[in-house]
CSV table of C-alpha atoms in Angstrom, one decimal:
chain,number,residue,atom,x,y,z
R,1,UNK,CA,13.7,-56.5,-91.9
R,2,UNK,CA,14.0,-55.5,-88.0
R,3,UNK,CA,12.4,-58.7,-86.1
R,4,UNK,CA,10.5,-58.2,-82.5
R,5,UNK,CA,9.9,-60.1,-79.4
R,6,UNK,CA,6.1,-61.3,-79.7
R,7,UNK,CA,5.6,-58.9,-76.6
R,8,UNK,CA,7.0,-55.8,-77.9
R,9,UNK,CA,4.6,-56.2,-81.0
R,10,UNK,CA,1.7,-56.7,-79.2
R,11,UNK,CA,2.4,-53.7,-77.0
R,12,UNK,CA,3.1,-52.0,-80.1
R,13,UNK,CA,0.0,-52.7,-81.5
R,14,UNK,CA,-1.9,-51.7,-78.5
R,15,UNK,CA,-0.1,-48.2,-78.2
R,16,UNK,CA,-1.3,-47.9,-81.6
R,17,UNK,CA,-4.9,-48.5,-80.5
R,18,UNK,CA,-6.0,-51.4,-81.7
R,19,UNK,CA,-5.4,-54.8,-79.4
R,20,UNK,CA,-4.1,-57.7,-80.9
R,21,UNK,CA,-6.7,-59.9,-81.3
R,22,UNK,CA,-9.7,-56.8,-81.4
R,23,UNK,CA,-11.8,-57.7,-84.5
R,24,UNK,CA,-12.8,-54.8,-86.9
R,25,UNK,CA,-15.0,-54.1,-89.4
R,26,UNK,CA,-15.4,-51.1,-92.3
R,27,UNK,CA,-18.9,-50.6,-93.2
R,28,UNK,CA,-20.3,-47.6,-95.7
R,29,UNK,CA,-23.9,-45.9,-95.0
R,30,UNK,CA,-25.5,-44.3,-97.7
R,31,UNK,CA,-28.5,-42.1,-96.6
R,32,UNK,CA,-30.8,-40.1,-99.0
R,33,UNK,CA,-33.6,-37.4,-97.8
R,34,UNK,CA,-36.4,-38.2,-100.2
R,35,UNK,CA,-38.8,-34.7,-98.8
R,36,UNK,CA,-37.3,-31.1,-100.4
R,37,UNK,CA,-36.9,-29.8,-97.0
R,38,UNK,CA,-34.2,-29.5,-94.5
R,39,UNK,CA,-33.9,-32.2,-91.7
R,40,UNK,CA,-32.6,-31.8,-88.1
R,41,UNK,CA,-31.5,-34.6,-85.7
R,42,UNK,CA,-32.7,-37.3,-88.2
R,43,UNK,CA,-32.5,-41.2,-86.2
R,44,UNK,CA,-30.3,-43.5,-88.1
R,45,UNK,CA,-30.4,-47.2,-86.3
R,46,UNK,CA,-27.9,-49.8,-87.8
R,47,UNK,CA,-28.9,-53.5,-86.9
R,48,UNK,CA,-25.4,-55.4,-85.5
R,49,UNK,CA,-26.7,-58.6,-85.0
R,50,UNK,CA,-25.3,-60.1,-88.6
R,51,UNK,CA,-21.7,-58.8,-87.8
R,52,UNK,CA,-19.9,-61.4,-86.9
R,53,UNK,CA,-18.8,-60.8,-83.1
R,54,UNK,CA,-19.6,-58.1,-80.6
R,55,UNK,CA,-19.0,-54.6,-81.2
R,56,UNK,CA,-18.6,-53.0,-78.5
R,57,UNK,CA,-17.0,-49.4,-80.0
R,58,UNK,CA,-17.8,-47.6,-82.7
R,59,UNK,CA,-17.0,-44.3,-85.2
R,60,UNK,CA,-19.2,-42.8,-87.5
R,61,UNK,CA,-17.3,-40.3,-89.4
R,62,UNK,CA,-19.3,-38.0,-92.1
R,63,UNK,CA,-16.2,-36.8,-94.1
R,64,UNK,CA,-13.6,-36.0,-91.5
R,65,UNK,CA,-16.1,-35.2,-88.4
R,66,UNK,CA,-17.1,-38.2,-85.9
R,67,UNK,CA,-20.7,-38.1,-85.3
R,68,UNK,CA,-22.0,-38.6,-81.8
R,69,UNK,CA,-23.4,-42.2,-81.1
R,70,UNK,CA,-24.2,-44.9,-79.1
R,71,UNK,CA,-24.2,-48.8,-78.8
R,72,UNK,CA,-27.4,-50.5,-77.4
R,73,UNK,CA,-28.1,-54.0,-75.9
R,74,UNK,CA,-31.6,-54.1,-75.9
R,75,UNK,CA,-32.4,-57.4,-74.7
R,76,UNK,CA,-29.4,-57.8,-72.1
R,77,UNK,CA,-27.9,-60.6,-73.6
R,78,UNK,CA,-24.7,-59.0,-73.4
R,79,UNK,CA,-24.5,-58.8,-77.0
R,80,UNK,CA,-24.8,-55.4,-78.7
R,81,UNK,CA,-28.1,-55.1,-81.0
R,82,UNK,CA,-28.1,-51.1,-82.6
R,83,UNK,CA,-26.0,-48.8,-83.4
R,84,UNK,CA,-27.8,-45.0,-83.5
R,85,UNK,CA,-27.0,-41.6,-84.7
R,86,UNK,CA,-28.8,-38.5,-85.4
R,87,UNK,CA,-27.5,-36.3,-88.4
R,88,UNK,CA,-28.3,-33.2,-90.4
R,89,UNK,CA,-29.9,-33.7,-94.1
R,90,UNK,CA,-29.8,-31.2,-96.4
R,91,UNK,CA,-33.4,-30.9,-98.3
R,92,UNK,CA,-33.3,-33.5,-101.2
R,93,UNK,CA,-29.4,-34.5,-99.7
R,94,UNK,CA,-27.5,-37.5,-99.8
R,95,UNK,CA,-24.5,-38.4,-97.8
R,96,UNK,CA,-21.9,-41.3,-97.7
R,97,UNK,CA,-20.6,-42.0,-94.1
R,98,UNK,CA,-18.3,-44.6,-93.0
R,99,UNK,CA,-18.2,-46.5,-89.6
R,100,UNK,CA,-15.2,-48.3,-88.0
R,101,UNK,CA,-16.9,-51.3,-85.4
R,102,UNK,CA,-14.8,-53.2,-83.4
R,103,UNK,CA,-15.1,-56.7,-80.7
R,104,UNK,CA,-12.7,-54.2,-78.2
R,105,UNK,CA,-13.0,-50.5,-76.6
R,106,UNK,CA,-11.0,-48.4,-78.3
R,107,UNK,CA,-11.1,-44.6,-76.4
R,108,UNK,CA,-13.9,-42.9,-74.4
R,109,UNK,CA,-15.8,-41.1,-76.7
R,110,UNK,CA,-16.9,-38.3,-73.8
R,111,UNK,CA,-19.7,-37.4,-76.4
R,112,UNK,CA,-22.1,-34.6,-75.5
R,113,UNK,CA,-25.2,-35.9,-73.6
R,114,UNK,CA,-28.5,-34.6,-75.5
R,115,UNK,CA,-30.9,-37.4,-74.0
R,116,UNK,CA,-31.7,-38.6,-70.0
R,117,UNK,CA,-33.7,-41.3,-68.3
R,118,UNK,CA,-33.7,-42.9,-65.1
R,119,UNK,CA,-35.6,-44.2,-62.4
R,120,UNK,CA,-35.6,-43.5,-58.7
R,121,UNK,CA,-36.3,-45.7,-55.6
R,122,UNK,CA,-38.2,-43.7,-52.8
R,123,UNK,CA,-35.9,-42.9,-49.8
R,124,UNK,CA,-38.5,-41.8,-46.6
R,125,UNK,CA,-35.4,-40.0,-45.0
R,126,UNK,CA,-34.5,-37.9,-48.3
R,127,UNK,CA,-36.6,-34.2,-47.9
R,128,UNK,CA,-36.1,-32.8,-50.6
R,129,UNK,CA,-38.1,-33.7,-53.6
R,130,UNK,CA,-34.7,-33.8,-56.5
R,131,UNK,CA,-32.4,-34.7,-53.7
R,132,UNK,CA,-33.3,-38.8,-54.0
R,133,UNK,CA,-30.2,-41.3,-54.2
R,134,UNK,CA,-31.8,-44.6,-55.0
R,135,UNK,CA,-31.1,-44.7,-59.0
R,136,UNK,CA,-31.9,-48.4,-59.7
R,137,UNK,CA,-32.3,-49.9,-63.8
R,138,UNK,CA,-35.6,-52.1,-63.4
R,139,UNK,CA,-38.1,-53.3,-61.4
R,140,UNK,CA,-41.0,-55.4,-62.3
R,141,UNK,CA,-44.1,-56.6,-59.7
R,142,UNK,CA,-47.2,-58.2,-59.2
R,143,UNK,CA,-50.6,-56.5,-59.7
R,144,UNK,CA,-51.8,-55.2,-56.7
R,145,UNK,CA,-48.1,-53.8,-55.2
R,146,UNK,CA,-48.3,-50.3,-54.8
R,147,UNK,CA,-44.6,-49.7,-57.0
R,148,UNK,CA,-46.5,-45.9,-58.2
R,149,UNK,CA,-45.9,-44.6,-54.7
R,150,UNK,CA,-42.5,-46.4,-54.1
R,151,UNK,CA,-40.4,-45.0,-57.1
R,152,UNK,CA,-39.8,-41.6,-56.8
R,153,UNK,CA,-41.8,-39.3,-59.8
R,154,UNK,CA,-44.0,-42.8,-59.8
R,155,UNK,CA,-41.9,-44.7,-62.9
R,156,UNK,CA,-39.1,-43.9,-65.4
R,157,UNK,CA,-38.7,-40.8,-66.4
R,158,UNK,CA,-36.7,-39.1,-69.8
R,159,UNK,CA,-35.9,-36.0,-71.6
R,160,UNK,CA,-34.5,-34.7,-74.9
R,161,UNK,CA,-33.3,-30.7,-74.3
R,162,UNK,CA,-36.6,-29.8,-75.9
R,163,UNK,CA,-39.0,-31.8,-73.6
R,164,UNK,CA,-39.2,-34.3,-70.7
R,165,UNK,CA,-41.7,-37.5,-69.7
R,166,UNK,CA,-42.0,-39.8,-66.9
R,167,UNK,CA,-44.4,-42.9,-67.4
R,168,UNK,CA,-46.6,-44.3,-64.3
R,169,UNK,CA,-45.7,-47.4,-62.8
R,170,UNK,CA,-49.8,-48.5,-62.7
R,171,UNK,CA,-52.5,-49.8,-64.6
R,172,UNK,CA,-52.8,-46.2,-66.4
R,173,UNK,CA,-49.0,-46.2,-67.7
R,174,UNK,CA,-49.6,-42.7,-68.5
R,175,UNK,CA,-47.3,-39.8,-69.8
R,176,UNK,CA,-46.6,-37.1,-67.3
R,177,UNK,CA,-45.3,-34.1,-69.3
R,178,UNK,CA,-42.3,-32.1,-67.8
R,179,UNK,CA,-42.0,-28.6,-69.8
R,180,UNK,CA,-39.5,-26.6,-70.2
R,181,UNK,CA,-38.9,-22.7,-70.7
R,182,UNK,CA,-34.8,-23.7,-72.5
R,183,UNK,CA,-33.5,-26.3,-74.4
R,184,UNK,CA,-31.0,-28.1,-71.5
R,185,UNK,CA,-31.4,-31.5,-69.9
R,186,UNK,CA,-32.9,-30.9,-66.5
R,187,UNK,CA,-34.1,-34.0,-64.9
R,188,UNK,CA,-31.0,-35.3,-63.4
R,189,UNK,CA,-31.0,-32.5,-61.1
R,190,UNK,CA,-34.7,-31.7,-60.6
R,191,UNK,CA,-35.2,-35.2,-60.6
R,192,UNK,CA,-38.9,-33.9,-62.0
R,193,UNK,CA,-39.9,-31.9,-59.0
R,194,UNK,CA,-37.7,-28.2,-59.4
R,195,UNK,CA,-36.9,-26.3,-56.6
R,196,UNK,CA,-37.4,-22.4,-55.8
R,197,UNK,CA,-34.1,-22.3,-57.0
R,198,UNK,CA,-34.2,-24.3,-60.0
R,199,UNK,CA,-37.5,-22.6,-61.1
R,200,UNK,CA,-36.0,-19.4,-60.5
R,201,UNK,CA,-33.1,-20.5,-62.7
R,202,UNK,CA,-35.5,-20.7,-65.3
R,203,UNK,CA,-36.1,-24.5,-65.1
R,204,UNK,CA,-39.4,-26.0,-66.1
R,205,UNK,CA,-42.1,-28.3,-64.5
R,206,UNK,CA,-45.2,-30.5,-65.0
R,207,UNK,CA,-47.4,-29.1,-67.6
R,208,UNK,CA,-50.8,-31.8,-67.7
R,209,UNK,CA,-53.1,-33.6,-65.6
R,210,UNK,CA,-54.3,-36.4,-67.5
R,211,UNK,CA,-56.8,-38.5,-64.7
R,212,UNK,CA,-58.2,-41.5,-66.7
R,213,UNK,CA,-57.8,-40.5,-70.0
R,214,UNK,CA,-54.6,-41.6,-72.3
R,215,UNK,CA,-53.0,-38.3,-71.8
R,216,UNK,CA,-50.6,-38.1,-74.5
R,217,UNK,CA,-49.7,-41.9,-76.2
R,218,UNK,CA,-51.2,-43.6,-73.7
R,219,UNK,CA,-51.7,-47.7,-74.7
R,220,UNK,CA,-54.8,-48.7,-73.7
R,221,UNK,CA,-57.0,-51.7,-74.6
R,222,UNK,CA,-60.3,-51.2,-76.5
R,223,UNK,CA,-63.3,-53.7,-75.4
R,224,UNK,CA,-65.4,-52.5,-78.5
R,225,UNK,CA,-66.9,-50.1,-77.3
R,226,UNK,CA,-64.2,-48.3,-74.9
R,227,UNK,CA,-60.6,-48.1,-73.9
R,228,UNK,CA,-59.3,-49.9,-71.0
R,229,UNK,CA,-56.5,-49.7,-69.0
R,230,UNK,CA,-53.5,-52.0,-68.4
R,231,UNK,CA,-55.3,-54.6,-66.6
R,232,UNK,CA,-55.7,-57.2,-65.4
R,233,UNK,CA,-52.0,-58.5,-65.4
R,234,UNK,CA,-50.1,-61.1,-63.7
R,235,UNK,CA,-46.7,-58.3,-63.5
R,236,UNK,CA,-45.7,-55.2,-65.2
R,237,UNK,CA,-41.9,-53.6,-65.3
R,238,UNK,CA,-40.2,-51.3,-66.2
R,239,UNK,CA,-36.4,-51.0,-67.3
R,240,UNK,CA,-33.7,-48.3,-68.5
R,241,UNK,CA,-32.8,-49.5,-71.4
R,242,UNK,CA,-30.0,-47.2,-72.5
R,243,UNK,CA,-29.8,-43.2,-71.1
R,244,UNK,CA,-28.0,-41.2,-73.7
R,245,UNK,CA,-25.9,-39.7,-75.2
R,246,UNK,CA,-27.9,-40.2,-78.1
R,247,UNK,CA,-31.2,-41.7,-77.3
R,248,UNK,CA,-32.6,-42.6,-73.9
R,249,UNK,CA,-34.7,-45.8,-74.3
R,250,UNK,CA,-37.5,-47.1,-71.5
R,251,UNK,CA,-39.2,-50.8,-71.7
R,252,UNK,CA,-42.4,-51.1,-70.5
R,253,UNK,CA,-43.6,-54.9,-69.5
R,254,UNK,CA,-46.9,-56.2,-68.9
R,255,UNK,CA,-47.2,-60.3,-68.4
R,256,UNK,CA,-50.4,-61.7,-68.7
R,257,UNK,CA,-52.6,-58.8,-69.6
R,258,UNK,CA,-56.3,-60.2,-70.1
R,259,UNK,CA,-58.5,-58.5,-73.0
R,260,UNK,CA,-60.8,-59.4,-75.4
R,261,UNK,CA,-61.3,-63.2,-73.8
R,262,UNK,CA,-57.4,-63.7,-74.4
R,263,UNK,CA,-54.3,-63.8,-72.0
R,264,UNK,CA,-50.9,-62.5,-73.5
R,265,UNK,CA,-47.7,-60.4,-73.0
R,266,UNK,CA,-46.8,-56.9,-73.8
R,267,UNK,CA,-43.6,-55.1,-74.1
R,268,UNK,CA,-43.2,-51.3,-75.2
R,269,UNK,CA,-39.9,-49.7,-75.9
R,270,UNK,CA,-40.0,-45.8,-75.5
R,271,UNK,CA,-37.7,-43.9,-77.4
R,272,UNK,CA,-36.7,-40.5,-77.4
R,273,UNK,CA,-33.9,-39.0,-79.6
R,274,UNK,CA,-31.3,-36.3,-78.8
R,275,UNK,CA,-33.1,-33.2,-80.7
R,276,UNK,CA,-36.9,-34.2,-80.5
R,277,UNK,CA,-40.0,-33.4,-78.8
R,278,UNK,CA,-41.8,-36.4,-80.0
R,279,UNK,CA,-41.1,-40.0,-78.9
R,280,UNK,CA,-41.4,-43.6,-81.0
R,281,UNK,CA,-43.5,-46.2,-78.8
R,282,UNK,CA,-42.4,-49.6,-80.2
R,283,UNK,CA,-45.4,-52.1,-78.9
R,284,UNK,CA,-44.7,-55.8,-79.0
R,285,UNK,CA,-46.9,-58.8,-78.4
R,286,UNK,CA,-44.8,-62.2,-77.9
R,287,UNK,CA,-47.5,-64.5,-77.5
R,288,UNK,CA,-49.8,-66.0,-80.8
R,289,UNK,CA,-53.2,-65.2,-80.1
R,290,UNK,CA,-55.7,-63.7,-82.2
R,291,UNK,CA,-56.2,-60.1,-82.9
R,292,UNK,CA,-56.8,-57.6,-80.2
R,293,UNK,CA,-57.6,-53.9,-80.1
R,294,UNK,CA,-55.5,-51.2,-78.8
R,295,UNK,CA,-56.2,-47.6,-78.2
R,296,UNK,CA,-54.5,-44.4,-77.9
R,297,UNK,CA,-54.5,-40.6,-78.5
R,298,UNK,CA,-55.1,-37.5,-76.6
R,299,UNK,CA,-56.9,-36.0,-73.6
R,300,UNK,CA,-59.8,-33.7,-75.1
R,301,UNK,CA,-58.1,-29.7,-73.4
R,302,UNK,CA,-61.6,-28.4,-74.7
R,303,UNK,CA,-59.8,-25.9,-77.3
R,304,UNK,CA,-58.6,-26.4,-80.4
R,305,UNK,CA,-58.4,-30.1,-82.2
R,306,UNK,CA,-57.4,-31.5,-85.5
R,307,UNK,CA,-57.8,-34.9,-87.2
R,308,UNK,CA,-56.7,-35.8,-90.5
R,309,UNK,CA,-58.8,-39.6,-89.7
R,310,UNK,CA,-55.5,-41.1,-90.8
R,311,UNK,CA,-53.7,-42.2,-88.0
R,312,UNK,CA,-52.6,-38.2,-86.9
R,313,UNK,CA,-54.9,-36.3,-84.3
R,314,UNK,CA,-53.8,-33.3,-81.9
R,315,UNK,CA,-55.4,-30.3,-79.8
R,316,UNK,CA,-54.3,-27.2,-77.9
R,317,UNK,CA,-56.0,-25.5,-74.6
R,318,UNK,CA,-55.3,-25.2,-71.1
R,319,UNK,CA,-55.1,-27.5,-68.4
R,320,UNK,CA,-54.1,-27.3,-65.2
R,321,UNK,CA,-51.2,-29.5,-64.5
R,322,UNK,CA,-52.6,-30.4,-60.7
R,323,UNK,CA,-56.0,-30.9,-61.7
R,324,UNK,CA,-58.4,-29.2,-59.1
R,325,UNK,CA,-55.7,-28.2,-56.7
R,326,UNK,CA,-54.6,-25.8,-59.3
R,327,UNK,CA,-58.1,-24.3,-60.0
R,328,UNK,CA,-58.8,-23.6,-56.6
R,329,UNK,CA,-55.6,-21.9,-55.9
R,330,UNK,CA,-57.1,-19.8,-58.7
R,331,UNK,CA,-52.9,-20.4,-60.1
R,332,UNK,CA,-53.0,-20.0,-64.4
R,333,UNK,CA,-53.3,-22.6,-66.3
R,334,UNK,CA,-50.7,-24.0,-68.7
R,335,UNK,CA,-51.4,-24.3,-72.2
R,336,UNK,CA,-50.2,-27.1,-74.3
R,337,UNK,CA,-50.2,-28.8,-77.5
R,338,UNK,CA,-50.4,-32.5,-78.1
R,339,UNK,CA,-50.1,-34.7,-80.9
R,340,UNK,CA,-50.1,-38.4,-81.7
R,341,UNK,CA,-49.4,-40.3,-85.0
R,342,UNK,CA,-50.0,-43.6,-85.9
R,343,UNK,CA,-49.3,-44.9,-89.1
R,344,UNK,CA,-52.2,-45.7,-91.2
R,345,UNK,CA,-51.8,-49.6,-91.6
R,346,UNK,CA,-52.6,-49.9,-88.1
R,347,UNK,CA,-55.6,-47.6,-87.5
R,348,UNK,CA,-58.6,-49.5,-87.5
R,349,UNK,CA,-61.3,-46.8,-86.9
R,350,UNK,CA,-61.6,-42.9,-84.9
R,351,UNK,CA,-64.3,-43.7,-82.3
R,352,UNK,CA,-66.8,-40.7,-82.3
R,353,UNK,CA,-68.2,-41.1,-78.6
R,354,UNK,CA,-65.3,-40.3,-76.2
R,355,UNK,CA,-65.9,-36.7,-74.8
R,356,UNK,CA,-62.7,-36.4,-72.7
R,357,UNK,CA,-60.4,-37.8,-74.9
R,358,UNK,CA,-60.0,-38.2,-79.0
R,359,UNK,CA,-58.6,-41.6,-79.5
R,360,UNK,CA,-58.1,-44.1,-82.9
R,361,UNK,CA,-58.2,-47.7,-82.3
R,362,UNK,CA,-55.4,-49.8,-83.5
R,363,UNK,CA,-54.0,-53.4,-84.0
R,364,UNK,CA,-51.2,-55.4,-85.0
R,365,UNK,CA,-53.3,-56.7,-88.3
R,366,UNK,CA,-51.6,-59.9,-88.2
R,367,UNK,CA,-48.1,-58.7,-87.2
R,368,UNK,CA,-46.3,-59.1,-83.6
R,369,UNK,CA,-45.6,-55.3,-83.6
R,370,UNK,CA,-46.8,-52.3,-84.1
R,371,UNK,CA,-45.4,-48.5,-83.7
R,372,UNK,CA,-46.4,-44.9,-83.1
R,373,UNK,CA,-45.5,-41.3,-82.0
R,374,UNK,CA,-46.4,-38.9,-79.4
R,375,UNK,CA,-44.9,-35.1,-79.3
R,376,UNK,CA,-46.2,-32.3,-77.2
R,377,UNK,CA,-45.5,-28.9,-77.0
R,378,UNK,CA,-46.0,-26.2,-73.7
R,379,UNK,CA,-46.3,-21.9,-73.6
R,380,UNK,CA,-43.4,-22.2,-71.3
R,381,UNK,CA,-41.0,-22.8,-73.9
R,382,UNK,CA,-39.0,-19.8,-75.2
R,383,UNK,CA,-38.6,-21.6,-78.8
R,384,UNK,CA,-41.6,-23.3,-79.2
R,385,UNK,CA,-45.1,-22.6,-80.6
R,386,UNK,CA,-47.7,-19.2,-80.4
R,387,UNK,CA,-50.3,-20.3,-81.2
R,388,UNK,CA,-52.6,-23.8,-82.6
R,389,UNK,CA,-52.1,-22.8,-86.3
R,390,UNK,CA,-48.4,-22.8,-85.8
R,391,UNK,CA,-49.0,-26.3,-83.6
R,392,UNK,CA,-51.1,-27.8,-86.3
R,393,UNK,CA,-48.9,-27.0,-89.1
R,394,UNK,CA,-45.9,-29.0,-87.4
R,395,UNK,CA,-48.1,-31.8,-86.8
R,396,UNK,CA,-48.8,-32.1,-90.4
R,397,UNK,CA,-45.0,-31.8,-91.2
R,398,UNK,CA,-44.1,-34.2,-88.6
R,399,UNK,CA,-46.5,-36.5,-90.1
R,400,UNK,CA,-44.8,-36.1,-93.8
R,401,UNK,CA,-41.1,-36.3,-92.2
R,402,UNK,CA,-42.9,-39.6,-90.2
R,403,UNK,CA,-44.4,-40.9,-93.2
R,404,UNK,CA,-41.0,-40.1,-95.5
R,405,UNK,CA,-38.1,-41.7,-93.3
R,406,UNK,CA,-34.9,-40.7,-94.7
R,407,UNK,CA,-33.5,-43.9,-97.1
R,408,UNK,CA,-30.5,-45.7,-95.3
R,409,UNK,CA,-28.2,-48.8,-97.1
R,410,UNK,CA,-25.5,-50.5,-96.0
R,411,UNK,CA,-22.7,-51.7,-97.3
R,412,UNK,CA,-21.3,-54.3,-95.5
């Protein structure tokens, strides 16, 4: 047997891709659609934090084709928490994929970006409304410090090539809904305000005025009578948590928020996948106190609604995406569909006496956590919706796909 110098073999190993002391592991993920219909862009997330070091590279391989992921440290520890991938299912299909991790970078994947978020210091000498340079990943303040007019499109912002959001950095933490007429990501270079140019391009733009109410998804708190907003709080933040290529992730923070008599801390994680129009709102509450009531839904576009009184509610009308400004320039107004879901363990009741808004309280029923969904749809899109019954009809689909996540093991 030929012997090496100790160097040559570790160079060796190295050319061959793997360093010498990289730690790997093999593990196999079954995955079985339960529904009889066919599945795009299904979100697989793979918990890391049992493997036994870092992993800081990874390949998902269905067969012989590497699917598109990404790695996420979600609560900057420096250690890697998820590992997510959206696939294809065939109606009633199963598939067997394999995944190499390993402790050491192995190539640069390069793979396509279908997700976007960031967020955008205010710079009084930029002009141009998508010509900002002030990218930054967090920013937290006191109540009272006026951070909605200091970031540029006033908080994090986020797309998928169907749709785009940005969230206000205020007591309101409402959705602003970016439409668009193609499926592309836009908001890197539009930066959420298009040009003449872009818009002639065929970019799209800002599609609702929400005022008070909860827009679309909107957390409020509910008093017992009606929802309140996001205050009073000792802070609120917000961070990018990951931007693509796969998902794009925002946290929301609020320390200290005061309601029902009790003091305690909120985080949200906002996550939108490559392939989607709707978004999963992850709501945390890391201090023990005793239950409290949440609220969300939609703005009442005095059109079309529908309520299954399960946790799923959703209308189509107009609105005019400026509010007034737009009705008085006498310019059209957009027509949109909205949709929220929350999953019925959490619903508590569908409060019958909100006129501009149709809303379901909520709560964490003894838990720390709780989720939903939001999804919206616009009449600028080329491949979207005609008309409410088509609108409706998804949300109930939506619901089942919701309600029926496609079965994942792992083999470890």
């Amino acid at each position: 047997m030929m012997k090496y110098p100790k160097i040559l073999v570790a160079a060796m190993l190295l050319v061959g891709g793997i360093a010498a002391n990289a730690e790997t592991k093999t593990i196999r993920i079954g995955l079985a659609n339960t529904l009889n219909v066919k599945r795009s862009d299904v979100p697989v997330v793979i918990s890391l934090r049992d493997v036994p070091f870092n992993v800081v590279d990874a390949v998902v391989k269905d067969g012989d084709r590497e699917v598109s992921s990404q790695i996420d440290d979600l609560d900057r520890n420096l250690r890697n928490d998820e590992l997510a991938f959206v696939i294809d299912m065939e109606a009633k299909g199963k598939k067997t994929l394999t995944v190499e991790l390993y402790s050491d970078k192995q190539a640069e994947r390069n793979y396509p970006r279908r997700t976007y978020g960031d967020m955008i210091v205010r710079d009084f000498k930029t002009k141009k409304k998508n010509k900002f340079p002030g990218y930054i990943h967090s920013l937290s303040a006191p109540e009272g410090v006026d951070v909605f007019h200091l970031l540029h499109h006033h908080g994090a912002d986020f797309e998928s090539e169907l749709v785009a959001y940005r969230v206000y950095f205020d007591e309101r933490q409402t959705y602003d809904l970016y439409g668009k007429y193609n499926k592309q990501l836009e908001l890197q270079t539009s930066q959420f305000y298009p040009d003449d140019e872009q818009l002639a391009a065929g970019y799209g733009d800002d599609v609702l005025w929400a005022g008070q109410t909860v827009g679309l998804g909107a957390l409020r708190g509910w008093d017992g009578q009606k929802p309140t907003m996001v205050s009073p709080v000792k802070s609120r933040g917000q961070r990018m948590v990951a931007s693509g290529p796969v998902r794009t992730i925002v946290e929301l923070t609020d320390e200290g928020w005061q309601l029902g008599g009790q003091t305690f801390n909120i985080r949200q994680n906002v996550i939108i996948y490559a392939g989607h129009r709707d978004c999963e709102v992850q709501v945390y509450q890391d201090a023990p106190v005793k239950e409290v009531q949440f609220a969300t839904g939609v703005i009442n576009l005095n059109d079309k609604m529908y309520s299954d009184r399960k946790g799923l509610v959703g209308d189509w009308g107009g609105n005019w995406p400026n509010g007034a400004k737009d009705s008085i320039a006498g310019k059209p107004k957009i027509v949109v569909g909205l949709a929220v879901n929350v999953p019925e363990k959490y619903v508590i009741s569908e409060p019958a006496n909100q006129k501009d808004q149709f809303l379901y309280t909520l709560g964490m029923k003894g838990s720390d956590r709780l989720t939903y969904n939001m999804a919206f749809t616009c009449d600028k899109e080329s491949f979207g919706f005609k008309d409410a019954k088509e609108w409706f009809a998804w949300m109930k689909q939506w619901k089942k796909e919701l309600d029926n996540p496609v079965k994942v093991t792992v083999e470890w």
